[in-house]
PDB file of C-alpha atoms in Angstrom:
ATOM      1  CA  MET A   1     -22.682   5.959   3.743  1.00 70.00           C
ATOM      2  CA  VAL A   2     -19.951   6.606   5.893  1.00 81.00           C
ATOM      3  CA  ALA A   3     -16.540   5.982   4.311  1.00 90.00           C
ATOM      4  CA  LEU A   4     -13.638   3.094   5.747  1.00 92.00           C
ATOM      5  CA  ILE A   5     -10.765   5.694   6.021  1.00 92.00           C
ATOM      6  CA  GLU A   6     -11.121   9.313   5.253  1.00 94.00           C
ATOM      7  CA  MET A   7      -8.467  12.592   5.948  1.00 95.00           C
ATOM      8  CA  ARG A   8      -9.658  15.682   5.932  1.00 95.00           C
ATOM      9  CA  ASP A   9      -7.863  19.044   5.375  1.00 96.00           C
ATOM     10  CA  VAL A  10      -4.461  16.776   6.201  1.00 96.00           C
ATOM     11  CA  LYS A  11      -1.090  19.424   6.400  1.00 95.00           C
ATOM     12  CA  LYS A  12       2.318  17.929   7.543  1.00 95.00           C
ATOM     13  CA  SER A  13       6.043  19.736   6.765  1.00 94.00           C
ATOM     14  CA  PHE A  14       9.380  18.903   7.589  1.00 92.00           C
ATOM     15  CA  GLY A  15      10.677  22.125   9.227  1.00 90.00           C
ATOM     16  CA  GLU A  16       9.845  24.296   6.550  1.00 89.00           C
ATOM     17  CA  ASN A  17       9.112  22.407   3.491  1.00 93.00           C
ATOM     18  CA  VAL A  18       5.419  22.234   2.877  1.00 93.00           C
ATOM     19  CA  VAL A  19       5.080  18.352   2.198  1.00 95.00           C
ATOM     20  CA  LEU A  20       1.153  17.622   2.722  1.00 96.00           C
ATOM     21  CA  ASP A  21      -1.262  20.768   2.085  1.00 95.00           C
ATOM     22  CA  GLY A  22      -4.949  20.073   2.501  1.00 95.00           C
ATOM     23  CA  ILE A  23      -5.393  16.294   1.830  1.00 96.00           C
ATOM     24  CA  ASP A  24      -8.961  15.658   1.254  1.00 96.00           C
ATOM     25  CA  LEU A  25      -9.382  11.993   0.943  1.00 95.00           C
ATOM     26  CA  GLU A  26     -12.356   9.604   1.208  1.00 95.00           C
ATOM     27  CA  VAL A  27     -11.883   5.706   0.522  1.00 95.00           C
ATOM     28  CA  GLU A  28     -14.345   2.944   0.496  1.00 94.00           C
ATOM     29  CA  GLN A  29     -15.274  -0.618   1.758  1.00 93.00           C
ATOM     30  CA  GLY A  30     -13.345  -2.454  -0.976  1.00 94.00           C
ATOM     31  CA  ASP A  31     -11.859   0.278  -2.872  1.00 95.00           C
ATOM     32  CA  ILE A  32      -8.450   0.244  -4.979  1.00 95.00           C
ATOM     33  CA  VAL A  33      -7.330   3.475  -5.152  1.00 97.00           C
ATOM     34  CA  ALA A  34      -3.815   3.933  -6.925  1.00 96.00           C
ATOM     35  CA  ILE A  35      -1.567   7.083  -5.586  1.00 96.00           C
ATOM     36  CA  ILE A  36       0.412   8.543  -8.349  1.00 96.00           C
ATOM     37  CA  GLY A  37       2.369  12.132  -8.717  1.00 94.00           C
ATOM     38  CA  SER A  38       6.117  12.532  -9.812  1.00 92.00           C
ATOM     39  CA  SER A  39       8.662  12.256  -6.235  1.00 89.00           C
ATOM     40  CA  GLY A  40       8.058  14.717  -4.303  1.00 90.00           C
ATOM     41  CA  SER A  41       4.338  15.103  -4.502  1.00 93.00           C
ATOM     42  CA  GLY A  42       4.348  13.924  -1.045  1.00 94.00           C
ATOM     43  CA  LYS A  43       2.677  10.180  -1.878  1.00 95.00           C
ATOM     44  CA  SER A  44       4.484   8.481   0.515  1.00 94.00           C
ATOM     45  CA  THR A  45       4.284  10.445   3.107  1.00 95.00           C
ATOM     46  CA  MET A  46      -0.156  10.829   3.080  1.00 95.00           C
ATOM     47  CA  VAL A  47      -0.116   6.925   3.217  1.00 94.00           C
ATOM     48  CA  ARG A  48       2.472   7.086   6.309  1.00 92.00           C
ATOM     49  CA  CYS A  49       0.003   9.477   7.420  1.00 91.00           C
ATOM     50  CA  LEU A  50      -2.766   7.175   7.034  1.00 90.00           C
ATOM     51  CA  ALA A  51      -1.193   4.035   8.528  1.00 88.00           C
ATOM     52  CA  GLY A  52       0.124   5.952  11.916  1.00 86.00           C
ATOM     53  CA  LEU A  53       3.652   6.188  10.909  1.00 88.00           C
ATOM     54  CA  GLU A  54       3.955   9.910  10.500  1.00 89.00           C
ATOM     55  CA  ASP A  55       2.321  12.496  12.630  1.00 88.00           C
ATOM     56  CA  VAL A  56       0.381  15.351  10.821  1.00 89.00           C
ATOM     57  CA  ARG A  57       0.875  19.014  11.863  1.00 88.00           C
ATOM     58  CA  SER A  58      -2.864  20.001  11.170  1.00 92.00           C
ATOM     59  CA  GLY A  59      -6.279  18.321  10.021  1.00 94.00           C
ATOM     60  CA  LYS A  60      -7.853  14.805  11.072  1.00 93.00           C
ATOM     61  CA  ILE A  61      -8.241  11.330  10.249  1.00 92.00           C
ATOM     62  CA  PHE A  62     -11.356   9.288  11.004  1.00 92.00           C
ATOM     63  CA  LEU A  63     -11.530   5.050  10.349  1.00 90.00           C
ATOM     64  CA  ARG A  64     -15.239   4.564  10.348  1.00 90.00           C
ATOM     65  CA  GLY A  65     -16.287   8.025  10.697  1.00 90.00           C
ATOM     66  CA  GLU A  66     -14.019   7.731  14.243  1.00 89.00           C
ATOM     67  CA  GLU A  67     -11.518  10.504  14.132  1.00 89.00           C
ATOM     68  CA  ILE A  68      -8.059   8.074  15.474  1.00 84.00           C
ATOM     69  CA  THR A  69      -6.612   9.414  17.665  1.00 78.00           C
ATOM     70  CA  ASP A  70      -4.572   7.019  18.998  1.00 72.00           C
ATOM     71  CA  ARG A  71      -1.751   6.795  16.161  1.00 69.00           C
ATOM     72  CA  ASN A  72      -1.545   2.345  17.711  1.00 68.00           C
ATOM     73  CA  ARG A  73      -5.302   1.874  16.527  1.00 67.00           C
ATOM     74  CA  ALA A  74      -3.929   3.379  12.608  1.00 67.00           C
ATOM     75  CA  VAL A  75      -1.334   0.767  12.913  1.00 66.00           C
ATOM     76  CA  GLY A  76      -4.059  -1.731  14.230  1.00 71.00           C
ATOM     77  CA  SER A  77      -6.791  -1.073  10.902  1.00 86.00           C
ATOM     78  CA  ILE A  78      -4.090  -0.216   8.427  1.00 90.00           C
ATOM     79  CA  GLY A  79      -1.265  -3.437   7.015  1.00 91.00           C
ATOM     80  CA  MET A  80       2.109  -1.370   5.155  1.00 91.00           C
ATOM     81  CA  VAL A  81       4.238  -3.106   3.128  1.00 93.00           C
ATOM     82  CA  PHE A  82       7.049  -0.865   1.995  1.00 88.00           C
ATOM     83  CA  GLN A  83      10.000  -0.870  -0.479  1.00 84.00           C
ATOM     84  CA  ASN A  84      12.644  -2.496   1.297  1.00 84.00           C
ATOM     85  CA  PHE A  85      10.126  -5.561   2.128  1.00 85.00           C
ATOM     86  CA  ASN A  86      10.964  -5.231   6.233  1.00 87.00           C
ATOM     87  CA  LEU A  87      11.654  -8.633   6.511  1.00 93.00           C
ATOM     88  CA  PHE A  88      13.638 -10.590   9.261  1.00 92.00           C
ATOM     89  CA  PRO A  89      16.503 -12.252   7.692  1.00 93.00           C
ATOM     90  CA  HIS A  90      17.294 -14.753  11.034  1.00 96.00           C
ATOM     91  CA  TYR A  91      13.898 -15.841  10.526  1.00 96.00           C
ATOM     92  CA  THR A  92      12.502 -18.163   7.825  1.00 97.00           C
ATOM     93  CA  VAL A  93       9.611 -17.131   5.495  1.00 97.00           C
ATOM     94  CA  GLU A  94       7.288 -18.809   7.621  1.00 97.00           C
ATOM     95  CA  GLU A  95       8.445 -17.431  10.918  1.00 96.00           C
ATOM     96  CA  ASN A  96       8.535 -14.364   9.046  1.00 96.00           C
ATOM     97  CA  ILE A  97       4.334 -14.899   9.178  1.00 96.00           C
ATOM     98  CA  ILE A  98       4.102 -17.120  12.815  1.00 96.00           C
ATOM     99  CA  LYS A  99       6.378 -14.929  15.180  1.00 94.00           C
ATOM    100  CA  PRO A 100       4.281 -11.691  14.548  1.00 92.00           C
ATOM    101  CA  LEU A 101       1.298 -14.150  14.692  1.00 94.00           C
ATOM    102  CA  ARG A 102       2.369 -15.304  18.018  1.00 94.00           C
ATOM    103  CA  THR A 103       3.794 -11.598  19.171  1.00 93.00           C
ATOM    104  CA  VAL A 104       1.354  -9.954  18.147  1.00 90.00           C
ATOM    105  CA  LYS A 105      -2.122 -11.717  18.156  1.00 91.00           C
ATOM    106  CA  LYS A 106      -1.334 -14.170  21.368  1.00 93.00           C
ATOM    107  CA  MET A 107      -1.446 -16.849  18.780  1.00 94.00           C
ATOM    108  CA  GLY A 108      -1.322 -20.301  19.984  1.00 95.00           C
ATOM    109  CA  ALA A 109       1.720 -22.663  18.275  1.00 94.00           C
ATOM    110  CA  GLY A 110      -0.173 -24.846  15.605  1.00 95.00           C
ATOM    111  CA  GLN A 111      -3.404 -21.918  14.829  1.00 96.00           C
ATOM    112  CA  ALA A 112      -0.427 -19.705  14.044  1.00 96.00           C
ATOM    113  CA  LYS A 113       1.030 -22.297  12.031  1.00 96.00           C
ATOM    114  CA  GLU A 114      -1.820 -23.023  10.150  1.00 96.00           C
ATOM    115  CA  LYS A 115      -2.230 -19.274   8.980  1.00 96.00           C
ATOM    116  CA  ALA A 116       0.949 -18.650   7.916  1.00 96.00           C
ATOM    117  CA  GLU A 117       0.986 -22.036   5.571  1.00 96.00           C
ATOM    118  CA  GLU A 118      -2.694 -20.985   4.526  1.00 96.00           C
ATOM    119  CA  LEU A 119      -1.212 -17.040   3.811  1.00 96.00           C
ATOM    120  CA  LEU A 120       1.828 -18.208   1.744  1.00 96.00           C
ATOM    121  CA  GLY A 121      -0.164 -21.013  -0.694  1.00 95.00           C
ATOM    122  CA  LYS A 122      -2.352 -16.803  -1.235  1.00 94.00           C
ATOM    123  CA  VAL A 123       0.941 -15.337  -2.436  1.00 95.00           C
ATOM    124  CA  ARG A 124       1.754 -18.752  -3.810  1.00 94.00           C
ATOM    125  CA  LEU A 125       5.296 -18.802  -1.795  1.00 96.00           C
ATOM    126  CA  SER A 126       4.444 -22.849   0.330  1.00 95.00           C
ATOM    127  CA  GLU A 127       7.330 -24.212  -1.283  1.00 95.00           C
ATOM    128  CA  ALA A 128       9.724 -21.428  -0.060  1.00 95.00           C
ATOM    129  CA  ALA A 129       8.502 -21.700   3.551  1.00 95.00           C
ATOM    130  CA  ARG A 130      10.895 -23.196   5.279  1.00 96.00           C
ATOM    131  CA  GLN A 131      13.725 -21.233   3.379  1.00 96.00           C
ATOM    132  CA  TYR A 132      15.627 -17.571   4.628  1.00 96.00           C
ATOM    133  CA  PRO A 133      14.780 -13.734   3.394  1.00 95.00           C
ATOM    134  CA  SER A 134      18.228 -13.979   1.736  1.00 94.00           C
ATOM    135  CA  THR A 135      17.641 -17.185  -0.631  1.00 96.00           C
ATOM    136  CA  MET A 136      14.876 -15.196  -2.025  1.00 94.00           C
ATOM    137  CA  SER A 137      14.057 -13.553  -5.107  1.00 93.00           C
ATOM    138  CA  GLY A 138      12.918  -9.063  -4.359  1.00 93.00           C
ATOM    139  CA  GLY A 139       9.620 -10.432  -6.094  1.00 93.00           C
ATOM    140  CA  GLN A 140       9.943 -13.255  -3.406  1.00 95.00           C
ATOM    141  CA  LYS A 141      10.512 -11.173  -0.799  1.00 94.00           C
ATOM    142  CA  GLN A 142       7.794  -8.615  -1.518  1.00 94.00           C
ATOM    143  CA  ARG A 143       5.150 -11.402  -1.536  1.00 95.00           C
ATOM    144  CA  LEU A 144       6.102 -12.591   2.079  1.00 95.00           C
ATOM    145  CA  ALA A 145       6.044  -8.980   3.184  1.00 94.00           C
ATOM    146  CA  ILE A 146       2.583  -8.439   1.605  1.00 95.00           C
ATOM    147  CA  ALA A 147       1.457 -12.550   3.335  1.00 96.00           C
ATOM    148  CA  ARG A 148       3.108 -11.524   7.046  1.00 95.00           C
ATOM    149  CA  ALA A 149       0.781  -7.835   6.483  1.00 94.00           C
ATOM    150  CA  LEU A 150      -2.401  -9.915   5.805  1.00 94.00           C
ATOM    151  CA  ALA A 151      -1.709 -12.030   8.860  1.00 94.00           C
ATOM    152  CA  MET A 152      -2.146  -9.085  11.442  1.00 91.00           C
ATOM    153  CA  ASN A 153      -6.645  -8.716   9.603  1.00 91.00           C
ATOM    154  CA  PRO A 154      -5.796  -5.524   8.882  1.00 92.00           C
ATOM    155  CA  GLU A 155      -9.223  -3.434   7.179  1.00 92.00           C
ATOM    156  CA  ILE A 156      -6.753  -1.368   4.476  1.00 94.00           C
ATOM    157  CA  LEU A 157      -3.707  -2.806   3.304  1.00 95.00           C
ATOM    158  CA  VAL A 158      -1.056   0.234   2.049  1.00 95.00           C
ATOM    159  CA  PHE A 159       1.625  -0.649  -0.526  1.00 95.00           C
ATOM    160  CA  ASP A 160       4.187   2.029  -0.658  1.00 93.00           C
ATOM    161  CA  GLU A 161       5.879   1.740  -4.600  1.00 92.00           C
ATOM    162  CA  PRO A 162       6.301  -1.844  -3.891  1.00 90.00           C
ATOM    163  CA  THR A 163       7.390  -2.993  -7.409  1.00 90.00           C
ATOM    164  CA  SER A 164       9.715  -0.031  -7.590  1.00 84.00           C
ATOM    165  CA  SER A 165      13.123  -2.007  -6.989  1.00 80.00           C
ATOM    166  CA  LEU A 166      11.993  -4.446  -9.097  1.00 87.00           C
ATOM    167  CA  ASP A 167      12.680  -5.956 -12.805  1.00 89.00           C
ATOM    168  CA  PRO A 168       9.341  -6.263 -14.987  1.00 87.00           C
ATOM    169  CA  GLU A 169       8.962  -9.989 -14.406  1.00 89.00           C
ATOM    170  CA  LEU A 170       9.209  -9.676 -10.648  1.00 90.00           C
ATOM    171  CA  ALA A 171       6.932  -6.627 -11.245  1.00 91.00           C
ATOM    172  CA  TYR A 172       4.421  -8.576 -12.480  1.00 91.00           C
ATOM    173  CA  GLU A 173       4.474 -11.319 -10.292  1.00 92.00           C
ATOM    174  CA  VAL A 174       3.615  -8.749  -7.326  1.00 92.00           C
ATOM    175  CA  PHE A 175       1.144  -6.933  -8.831  1.00 92.00           C
ATOM    176  CA  ARG A 176      -0.443 -10.225 -10.037  1.00 92.00           C
ATOM    177  CA  THR A 177      -0.799 -11.055  -6.314  1.00 94.00           C
ATOM    178  CA  ILE A 178      -2.423  -7.123  -5.293  1.00 93.00           C
ATOM    179  CA  LYS A 179      -5.062  -8.070  -8.577  1.00 92.00           C
ATOM    180  CA  ASP A 180      -5.889 -11.151  -6.515  1.00 93.00           C
ATOM    181  CA  LEU A 181      -6.870  -9.634  -3.812  1.00 94.00           C
ATOM    182  CA  ALA A 182      -8.446  -6.736  -5.118  1.00 92.00           C
ATOM    183  CA  ALA A 183     -10.845  -9.721  -6.782  1.00 92.00           C
ATOM    184  CA  GLU A 184     -11.131 -10.849  -3.404  1.00 93.00           C
ATOM    185  CA  GLY A 185     -12.241  -7.433  -2.546  1.00 93.00           C
ATOM    186  CA  GLN A 186      -9.380  -6.263  -0.129  1.00 94.00           C
ATOM    187  CA  THR A 187      -9.125  -2.620   0.586  1.00 96.00           C
ATOM    188  CA  MET A 188      -6.107  -0.639  -0.767  1.00 96.00           C
ATOM    189  CA  LEU A 189      -3.946   2.109  -1.303  1.00 96.00           C
ATOM    190  CA  ILE A 190      -1.305   1.262  -3.852  1.00 96.00           C
ATOM    191  CA  VAL A 191       1.582   3.825  -4.089  1.00 95.00           C
ATOM    192  CA  THR A 192       3.231   3.719  -7.398  1.00 92.00           C
ATOM    193  CA  HIS A 193       4.815   4.700 -11.256  1.00 88.00           C
ATOM    194  CA  GLN A 194       3.603   1.514 -12.271  1.00 88.00           C
ATOM    195  CA  ILE A 195       0.254   3.088 -14.416  1.00 88.00           C
ATOM    196  CA  ASN A 196      -0.275   0.468 -16.925  1.00 86.00           C
ATOM    197  CA  ALA A 197      -0.497  -1.615 -13.727  1.00 87.00           C
ATOM    198  CA  VAL A 198      -2.843  -0.184 -12.172  1.00 89.00           C
ATOM    199  CA  ARG A 199      -5.152  -0.086 -14.979  1.00 88.00           C
ATOM    200  CA  HIS A 200      -6.002  -3.402 -14.963  1.00 87.00           C
ATOM    201  CA  PHE A 201      -7.432  -3.195 -10.924  1.00 89.00           C
ATOM    202  CA  ALA A 202      -7.397   0.344  -9.375  1.00 94.00           C
ATOM    203  CA  THR A 203     -11.047   1.610  -9.062  1.00 95.00           C
ATOM    204  CA  ARG A 204     -10.035   4.678  -8.403  1.00 95.00           C
ATOM    205  CA  VAL A 205      -6.833   7.110  -9.093  1.00 96.00           C
ATOM    206  CA  ALA A 206      -5.846  10.037  -7.090  1.00 96.00           C
ATOM    207  CA  PHE A 207      -2.893  12.660  -8.544  1.00 96.00           C
ATOM    208  CA  LEU A 208      -0.933  14.284  -5.935  1.00 96.00           C
ATOM    209  CA  ASP A 209       1.132  17.487  -7.037  1.00 95.00           C
ATOM    210  CA  SER A 210       2.928  19.647  -4.351  1.00 94.00           C
ATOM    211  CA  GLY A 211       1.162  18.318  -1.409  1.00 95.00           C
ATOM    212  CA  LYS A 212      -2.575  18.378  -3.022  1.00 96.00           C
ATOM    213  CA  ILE A 213      -5.043  16.324  -5.225  1.00 96.00           C
ATOM    214  CA  GLU A 214      -5.219  17.960  -8.116  1.00 95.00           C
ATOM    215  CA  ALA A 215      -7.709  14.876  -9.445  1.00 95.00           C
ATOM    216  CA  ASP A 216      -9.069  11.589  -8.185  1.00 96.00           C
ATOM    217  CA  GLY A 217     -11.110   9.437 -10.877  1.00 95.00           C
ATOM    218  CA  THR A 218     -11.361   6.119 -12.264  1.00 95.00           C
ATOM    219  CA  CYS A 219      -8.877   5.511 -14.121  1.00 94.00           C
ATOM    220  CA  SER A 220     -10.931   6.255 -16.979  1.00 93.00           C
ATOM    221  CA  GLU A 221     -12.067   9.642 -15.797  1.00 94.00           C
ATOM    222  CA  ILE A 222      -8.248  10.059 -14.898  1.00 94.00           C
ATOM    223  CA  PHE A 223      -5.910   8.562 -17.897  1.00 91.00           C
ATOM    224  CA  GLU A 224      -8.359   9.164 -21.051  1.00 90.00           C
ATOM    225  CA  HIS A 225     -10.925  12.123 -19.819  1.00 89.00           C
ATOM    226  CA  SER A 226      -9.263  14.433 -17.727  1.00 90.00           C
ATOM    227  CA  ASP A 227      -8.096  18.028 -18.887  1.00 91.00           C
ATOM    228  CA  ASN A 228      -6.413  19.113 -15.746  1.00 91.00           C
ATOM    229  CA  GLN A 229      -2.369  20.231 -17.021  1.00 94.00           C
ATOM    230  CA  LYS A 230      -0.690  19.096 -14.359  1.00 93.00           C
ATOM    231  CA  LEU A 231      -1.849  15.791 -15.251  1.00 93.00           C
ATOM    232  CA  LYS A 232      -1.439  15.789 -18.074  1.00 92.00           C
ATOM    233  CA  GLN A 233       2.154  16.517 -17.770  1.00 91.00           C
ATOM    234  CA  PHE A 234       2.904  13.974 -15.955  1.00 92.00           C
ATOM    235  CA  LEU A 235       1.193  11.354 -17.791  1.00 90.00           C
ATOM    236  CA  ALA A 236       3.062  11.805 -20.877  1.00 88.00           C
ATOM    237  CA  MET A 237       6.119  12.578 -18.328  1.00 85.00           C
ATOM    238  CA  VAL A 238       5.506   8.496 -17.037  1.00 82.00           C
ATOM    239  CA  GLU A 239       4.949   7.585 -20.619  1.00 71.00           C
ATOM    240  CA  TYR A 240       8.405   8.927 -22.746  1.00 54.00           C
ATOM    241  CA  ASP A 241      10.026   7.278 -18.953  1.00 56.00           C
ATOM    242  CA  ALA A 242       8.392   3.625 -20.153  1.00 53.00           C
ATOM    243  CA  LEU A 243       9.905   3.945 -23.763  1.00 43.00           C
TER     244      LEU A 243
END
């Protein structure tokens, strides 16, 4: 079976700093891959390269077996949800979804509004349709960002630390939405430190260290049965920080 998306020996540097040092990753349709690792391990850079937001130094990225050479193709197939929301503050919640649909997807006004209403219902924000982002909680803003990303009908949804700036209650709202999407079969990659949250829905976990994937497996294999010492040290550190 051809992977939905694949990275082969991807390398990336910023000046003399090697950030990705030969990344190999295959993601199948319906996979929910949690990407974990210490700060500076290359997690965010990896997904930004995957989404076409960063150029790679060497290596190849494939979508359904075809090499991605046009950055716009990656951007069109992969929806990105950022840590800092990236919403349009001068648009209402509803307009944050309608405007991109009208501009990018060339939808008619009625169709775009109908789609926005559907997506706001999916992320439980229907009642906030006419609010502005400045009036919303961080969790609501992130759910709006998810709805806006979904509006482009991405094959893959990528989250870069979606809850790192949120308190536990608001983070729960976001992960509840992600879990709902997982149940619908949405393919996702999630960069996160929230180990306990991803245990509930991730089909795979990839552990990065110093720009390399040191371990890749199911939640059980990674969290309970791995003998990788770097992974064990990281998990012990995460568990200590949670105390």
